[in-house]
Each structure stands twice: as C-alpha cells, then as structure tokens.
Amino acid sequence: MSSSRPRPRFVLASGSPRRLALLAQIGVEPDSVLPSEIDETPRRGESPRALAQRLASEKATTSAALALKVPELVPCLTLAADTVVCVGRRMLPKCEILDEAEACLRLLSGRAHRVYTGLALATPGGGLRRRLVETRVRFKRLSREEIEAYLGSGEWRGKAGGYAIQGLAGAFIVRLVGSYSNVVGLPLAEAAALLAGEGYYPHRQWVANLLK
C-alpha cells in the first residue's frame, strides 16, 4: 500500500483488556473494538497450533463482516488473536471455576508448557494474513501454599491455563523462550509487522504524538 494513501481504519476483533493494553504499549489505539462471537470448541483431533490459527481466522473474518456494516470504518484492517495454552497436545481451559484453575496449576507445576497465539488480519480487499507464534514456558515446582494463595487471589479467572504471567504468577516462571507478550495474549512484534505490511505503521504514530 502506498504511503501517500490515507491510513486505513483499524478494528480489533477482541474485547480483551489485556490485548488493548498491549496495543497501547506500542502506541496503537483501535478505531473500533468489535468482538466476534464464535464457537471455540476444538474439532476432533485438532492440534493446539491448528486451533489457535483457525479461531483467529474465524474471529477476524466475523468481525470484518461486522465492520463492513459501519460506513465510517470502511475500509479497515481487522486484527484477531486466539491464545491456546497446552501441555503436549492437552489444551488447558480458560478457567472460570476454582477446580479448573487448581487442576491447571498442579499440571503446570515443575513442568514446561507451550503457549500458541494465532494472529489473523483481515484486509480491506477481502484477504487474510496469518501468523502463528509459539512461546515455551517452564513453571517452578509449586508448593501447596503457593497454589492455595494464587487460587485465593482470583487472578486466574478467565485466563487460559489458569494463570496470568503479567501478574502474581510471574513469580512461578523459571524459564521463557520466545515472546513474552505472546503469553500475555498478543505477540506485539508479529502484530505490528502484520499491520505494517498493510500500510498501518505503529512507529509513525509515535512521531505524530511527539509533534502534537
């Protein structure tokens, strides 16, 4: 896309406060947030990698269709992400009840696991650009008291794998290989690269903010 053309509108296909905060960290503010409601049930035999990529793609296309109904958002880029935490091929849930979170923490204790985030960017021309990012994380061995204290914090609610690396659970991490922001929920370098490839350059906004 030519740099002489106006910057396209940017829509985020997620209402996640963590993803909004991560984008704000690199100076990106969506023009609109249009969460997409899709069935996130894994297909039979579907791998964690394939699930993350498929759900991101479905979220992007669904949200982009919603954006087309809003004249002030056309044309726009629509970014979606889906994060999956797994031990081997076993995918861990987004924990909503205490028993789920406790089971996840006991499984992760003293072990390595992987975090996959699928990224999908729907373009104004109907295209779909995709990336998949993998991070390897190892937990220290957790004591019963640590598990009970973390469960008591409530920080695990709604978190894939039952923990938030950017919060109290940072004390559990002994090794991380790959993107830290990927584990939080949105790999920033890869997201910025996808946007830049379609003419939306985050770093240009940094300069514009300085000139205000």
Short mmCIF file of C-alpha atoms in Angstrom, two decimals:
data_model
loop_
_atom_site.label_atom_id
_atom_site.label_comp_id
_atom_site.label_asym_id
_atom_site.label_seq_id
_atom_site.Cartn_x
_atom_site.Cartn_y
_atom_site.Cartn_z
CA MET A 1 0.00 0.00 0.00
CA SER A 2 1.36 3.38 -0.99
CA SER A 3 2.45 5.63 1.86
CA SER A 4 0.60 8.51 0.11
CA ARG A 5 -2.75 6.88 0.76
CA PRO A 6 -4.62 7.58 3.99
CA ARG A 7 -4.01 5.20 6.86
CA PRO A 8 -6.71 2.52 6.93
CA ARG A 9 -9.03 2.25 9.90
CA PHE A 10 -8.05 -0.38 12.44
CA VAL A 11 -10.55 -2.70 14.14
CA LEU A 12 -9.68 -5.08 16.96
CA ALA A 13 -11.77 -8.25 16.98
CA SER A 14 -11.43 -8.68 20.74
CA GLY A 15 -12.73 -7.01 23.85
CA SER A 16 -9.82 -8.29 25.93
CA PRO A 17 -8.46 -5.55 28.21
CA ARG A 18 -5.05 -7.25 28.07
CA ARG A 19 -4.88 -7.03 24.28
CA LEU A 20 -5.97 -3.40 24.31
CA ALA A 21 -3.30 -2.62 26.90
CA LEU A 22 -0.64 -4.39 24.87
CA LEU A 23 -1.53 -2.42 21.73
CA ALA A 24 -1.46 0.80 23.75
CA GLN A 25 2.04 -0.14 24.87
CA ILE A 26 3.24 0.21 21.26
CA GLY A 27 1.17 3.32 20.60
CA VAL A 28 -1.71 1.66 18.76
CA GLU A 29 -5.32 2.55 19.55
CA PRO A 30 -8.03 0.77 17.55
CA ASP A 31 -10.60 2.91 15.81
CA SER A 32 -13.18 0.39 16.97
CA VAL A 33 -13.45 -2.79 19.03
CA LEU A 34 -15.81 -5.37 17.53
CA PRO A 35 -15.59 -8.67 19.43
CA SER A 36 -16.74 -11.67 17.45
CA GLU A 37 -18.83 -14.43 18.98
CA ILE A 38 -17.83 -17.82 17.57
CA ASP A 39 -17.87 -21.42 18.75
CA GLU A 40 -14.40 -22.05 20.20
CA THR A 41 -14.84 -25.81 20.67
CA PRO A 42 -11.82 -27.74 19.33
CA ARG A 43 -12.52 -30.10 16.46
CA ARG A 44 -11.85 -33.78 16.88
CA GLY A 45 -8.12 -34.42 16.60
CA GLU A 46 -7.33 -30.72 16.18
CA SER A 47 -3.88 -29.73 17.45
CA PRO A 48 -3.32 -26.70 19.70
CA ARG A 49 -1.47 -24.94 16.87
CA ALA A 50 -4.27 -25.56 14.39
CA LEU A 51 -6.93 -24.48 16.88
CA ALA A 52 -5.25 -21.15 17.65
CA GLN A 53 -4.85 -20.36 13.96
CA ARG A 54 -8.36 -21.44 12.98
CA LEU A 55 -10.09 -19.49 15.74
CA ALA A 56 -8.07 -16.35 14.99
CA SER A 57 -9.06 -16.58 11.33
CA GLU A 58 -12.74 -17.11 12.12
CA LYS A 59 -12.73 -14.20 14.59
CA ALA A 60 -11.09 -11.89 12.04
CA THR A 61 -13.50 -12.70 9.22
CA THR A 62 -16.56 -12.48 11.50
CA SER A 63 -15.51 -9.11 12.94
CA ALA A 64 -14.57 -7.78 9.50
CA ALA A 65 -18.08 -8.59 8.30
CA LEU A 66 -19.47 -6.56 11.21
CA ALA A 67 -17.16 -3.65 10.36
CA LEU A 68 -18.46 -3.56 6.78
CA LYS A 69 -21.86 -2.54 8.18
CA VAL A 70 -20.34 0.59 9.77
CA PRO A 71 -19.67 3.15 6.99
CA GLU A 72 -17.12 5.18 8.99
CA LEU A 73 -14.97 2.07 9.40
CA VAL A 74 -14.72 1.26 5.70
CA PRO A 75 -12.08 0.48 4.55
CA CYS A 76 -10.45 -1.12 7.57
CA LEU A 77 -7.97 -3.69 8.81
CA THR A 78 -9.36 -6.18 11.33
CA LEU A 79 -6.98 -7.95 13.70
CA ALA A 80 -7.92 -11.03 15.69
CA ALA A 81 -5.94 -13.27 18.02
CA ASP A 82 -6.54 -16.51 19.85
CA THR A 83 -4.24 -17.92 22.54
CA VAL A 84 -4.00 -21.59 23.47
CA VAL A 85 -2.01 -22.99 26.41
CA CYS A 86 -1.08 -26.65 26.23
CA VAL A 87 0.98 -29.40 27.80
CA GLY A 88 1.83 -31.71 24.93
CA ARG A 89 -1.40 -31.93 22.93
CA ARG A 90 -3.53 -31.39 26.02
CA MET A 91 -5.16 -27.97 25.77
CA LEU A 92 -5.85 -26.16 29.02
CA PRO A 93 -9.11 -24.26 29.53
CA LYS A 94 -9.81 -20.60 30.14
CA CYS A 95 -10.55 -21.17 33.79
CA GLU A 96 -13.84 -19.97 35.21
CA ILE A 97 -14.18 -22.22 38.25
CA LEU A 98 -11.78 -22.94 41.09
CA ASP A 99 -11.41 -26.66 40.37
CA GLU A 100 -10.32 -25.94 36.79
CA ALA A 101 -7.67 -23.47 37.91
CA GLU A 102 -6.35 -25.79 40.60
CA ALA A 103 -6.06 -28.67 38.13
CA CYS A 104 -4.16 -26.44 35.69
CA LEU A 105 -1.71 -25.19 38.33
CA ARG A 106 -0.98 -28.71 39.56
CA LEU A 107 -0.40 -29.87 35.99
CA LEU A 108 1.90 -26.94 35.19
CA SER A 109 3.88 -27.19 38.43
CA GLY A 110 7.50 -28.09 37.72
CA ARG A 111 6.81 -28.62 34.01
CA ALA A 112 7.26 -26.93 30.69
CA HIS A 113 4.31 -25.95 28.54
CA ARG A 114 3.69 -24.08 25.31
CA VAL A 115 1.63 -21.02 24.51
CA TYR A 116 0.40 -20.55 20.94
CA THR A 117 -1.25 -17.40 19.63
CA GLY A 118 -2.79 -17.35 16.19
CA LEU A 119 -2.96 -13.93 14.55
CA ALA A 120 -5.20 -13.10 11.62
CA LEU A 121 -5.52 -9.76 9.84
CA ALA A 122 -8.48 -9.28 7.50
CA THR A 123 -7.63 -6.73 4.81
CA PRO A 124 -9.93 -4.23 3.01
CA GLY A 125 -9.68 -6.29 -0.17
CA GLY A 126 -11.02 -9.42 1.50
CA GLY A 127 -7.66 -11.05 2.09
CA LEU A 128 -6.48 -12.73 5.29
CA ARG A 129 -2.87 -12.56 6.52
CA ARG A 130 -1.95 -15.02 9.26
CA ARG A 131 0.83 -15.72 11.71
CA LEU A 132 1.34 -18.28 14.47
CA VAL A 133 3.61 -17.53 17.44
CA GLU A 134 4.91 -20.09 19.94
CA THR A 135 6.45 -19.46 23.36
CA ARG A 136 7.82 -22.12 25.71
CA VAL A 137 7.35 -21.54 29.43
CA ARG A 138 8.51 -23.52 32.47
CA PHE A 139 7.00 -23.27 35.93
CA LYS A 140 8.93 -23.92 39.09
CA ARG A 141 7.57 -26.65 41.34
CA LEU A 142 4.72 -25.06 43.25
CA SER A 143 4.09 -25.72 46.92
CA ARG A 144 0.59 -26.37 48.22
CA GLU A 145 0.67 -22.98 49.94
CA GLU A 146 1.60 -21.19 46.70
CA ILE A 147 -1.22 -22.86 44.80
CA GLU A 148 -3.74 -22.05 47.52
CA ALA A 149 -2.57 -18.44 47.71
CA TYR A 150 -2.79 -17.97 43.94
CA LEU A 151 -6.24 -19.52 43.82
CA GLY A 152 -7.28 -17.17 46.60
CA SER A 153 -6.13 -14.17 44.59
CA GLY A 154 -8.75 -14.80 41.91
CA GLU A 155 -6.27 -13.69 39.25
CA TRP A 156 -6.75 -16.97 37.36
CA ARG A 157 -10.34 -16.22 36.32
CA GLY A 158 -10.81 -16.12 32.57
CA LYS A 159 -7.13 -16.90 31.93
CA ALA A 160 -6.03 -19.68 29.59
CA GLY A 161 -4.11 -22.22 31.63
CA GLY A 162 -5.34 -20.65 34.87
CA TYR A 163 -2.62 -18.02 35.26
CA ALA A 164 -1.59 -14.52 34.20
CA ILE A 165 2.14 -14.18 33.58
CA GLN A 166 1.93 -10.37 33.86
CA GLY A 167 0.57 -10.65 37.38
CA LEU A 168 1.33 -12.63 40.50
CA ALA A 169 2.13 -15.78 38.53
CA GLY A 170 5.28 -14.09 37.27
CA ALA A 171 6.81 -15.48 40.47
CA PHE A 172 6.27 -19.01 39.13
CA ILE A 173 8.20 -18.64 35.86
CA VAL A 174 11.75 -20.00 35.81
CA ARG A 175 12.28 -20.10 32.03
CA LEU A 176 10.70 -18.48 28.99
CA VAL A 177 11.78 -18.96 25.38
CA GLY A 178 10.06 -16.73 22.84
CA SER A 179 7.71 -13.78 23.02
CA TYR A 180 6.64 -12.62 26.49
CA SER A 181 3.74 -10.57 25.09
CA ASN A 182 2.53 -13.73 23.34
CA VAL A 183 1.93 -15.32 26.74
CA VAL A 184 0.01 -12.23 27.88
CA GLY A 185 -2.22 -12.63 24.82
CA LEU A 186 -0.86 -10.71 21.82
CA PRO A 187 2.64 -11.08 20.31
CA LEU A 188 3.48 -7.44 19.64
CA ALA A 189 6.31 -7.72 17.13
CA GLU A 190 4.29 -10.02 14.90
CA ALA A 191 1.09 -7.97 15.25
CA ALA A 192 2.95 -4.76 14.35
CA ALA A 193 4.53 -6.49 11.34
CA LEU A 194 1.16 -7.63 10.03
CA LEU A 195 -0.25 -4.12 10.36
CA ALA A 196 2.79 -2.51 8.74
CA GLY A 197 2.51 -4.92 5.81
CA GLU A 198 -0.87 -3.35 5.06
CA GLY A 199 0.16 0.28 5.45
CA TYR A 200 -0.59 0.77 9.16
CA TYR A 201 2.74 1.68 10.74
CA PRO A 202 2.72 1.93 14.57
CA HIS A 203 6.02 3.83 14.68
CA ARG A 204 4.61 6.68 12.59
CA GLN A 205 2.09 7.34 15.34
CA TRP A 206 4.97 7.72 17.82
CA VAL A 207 6.32 10.61 15.74
CA ALA A 208 2.87 12.14 15.30
CA ASN A 209 2.32 12.11 19.07
CA LEU A 210 5.61 13.95 19.61
CA LEU A 211 4.53 16.70 17.23
CA LYS A 212 1.22 17.34 18.98
#
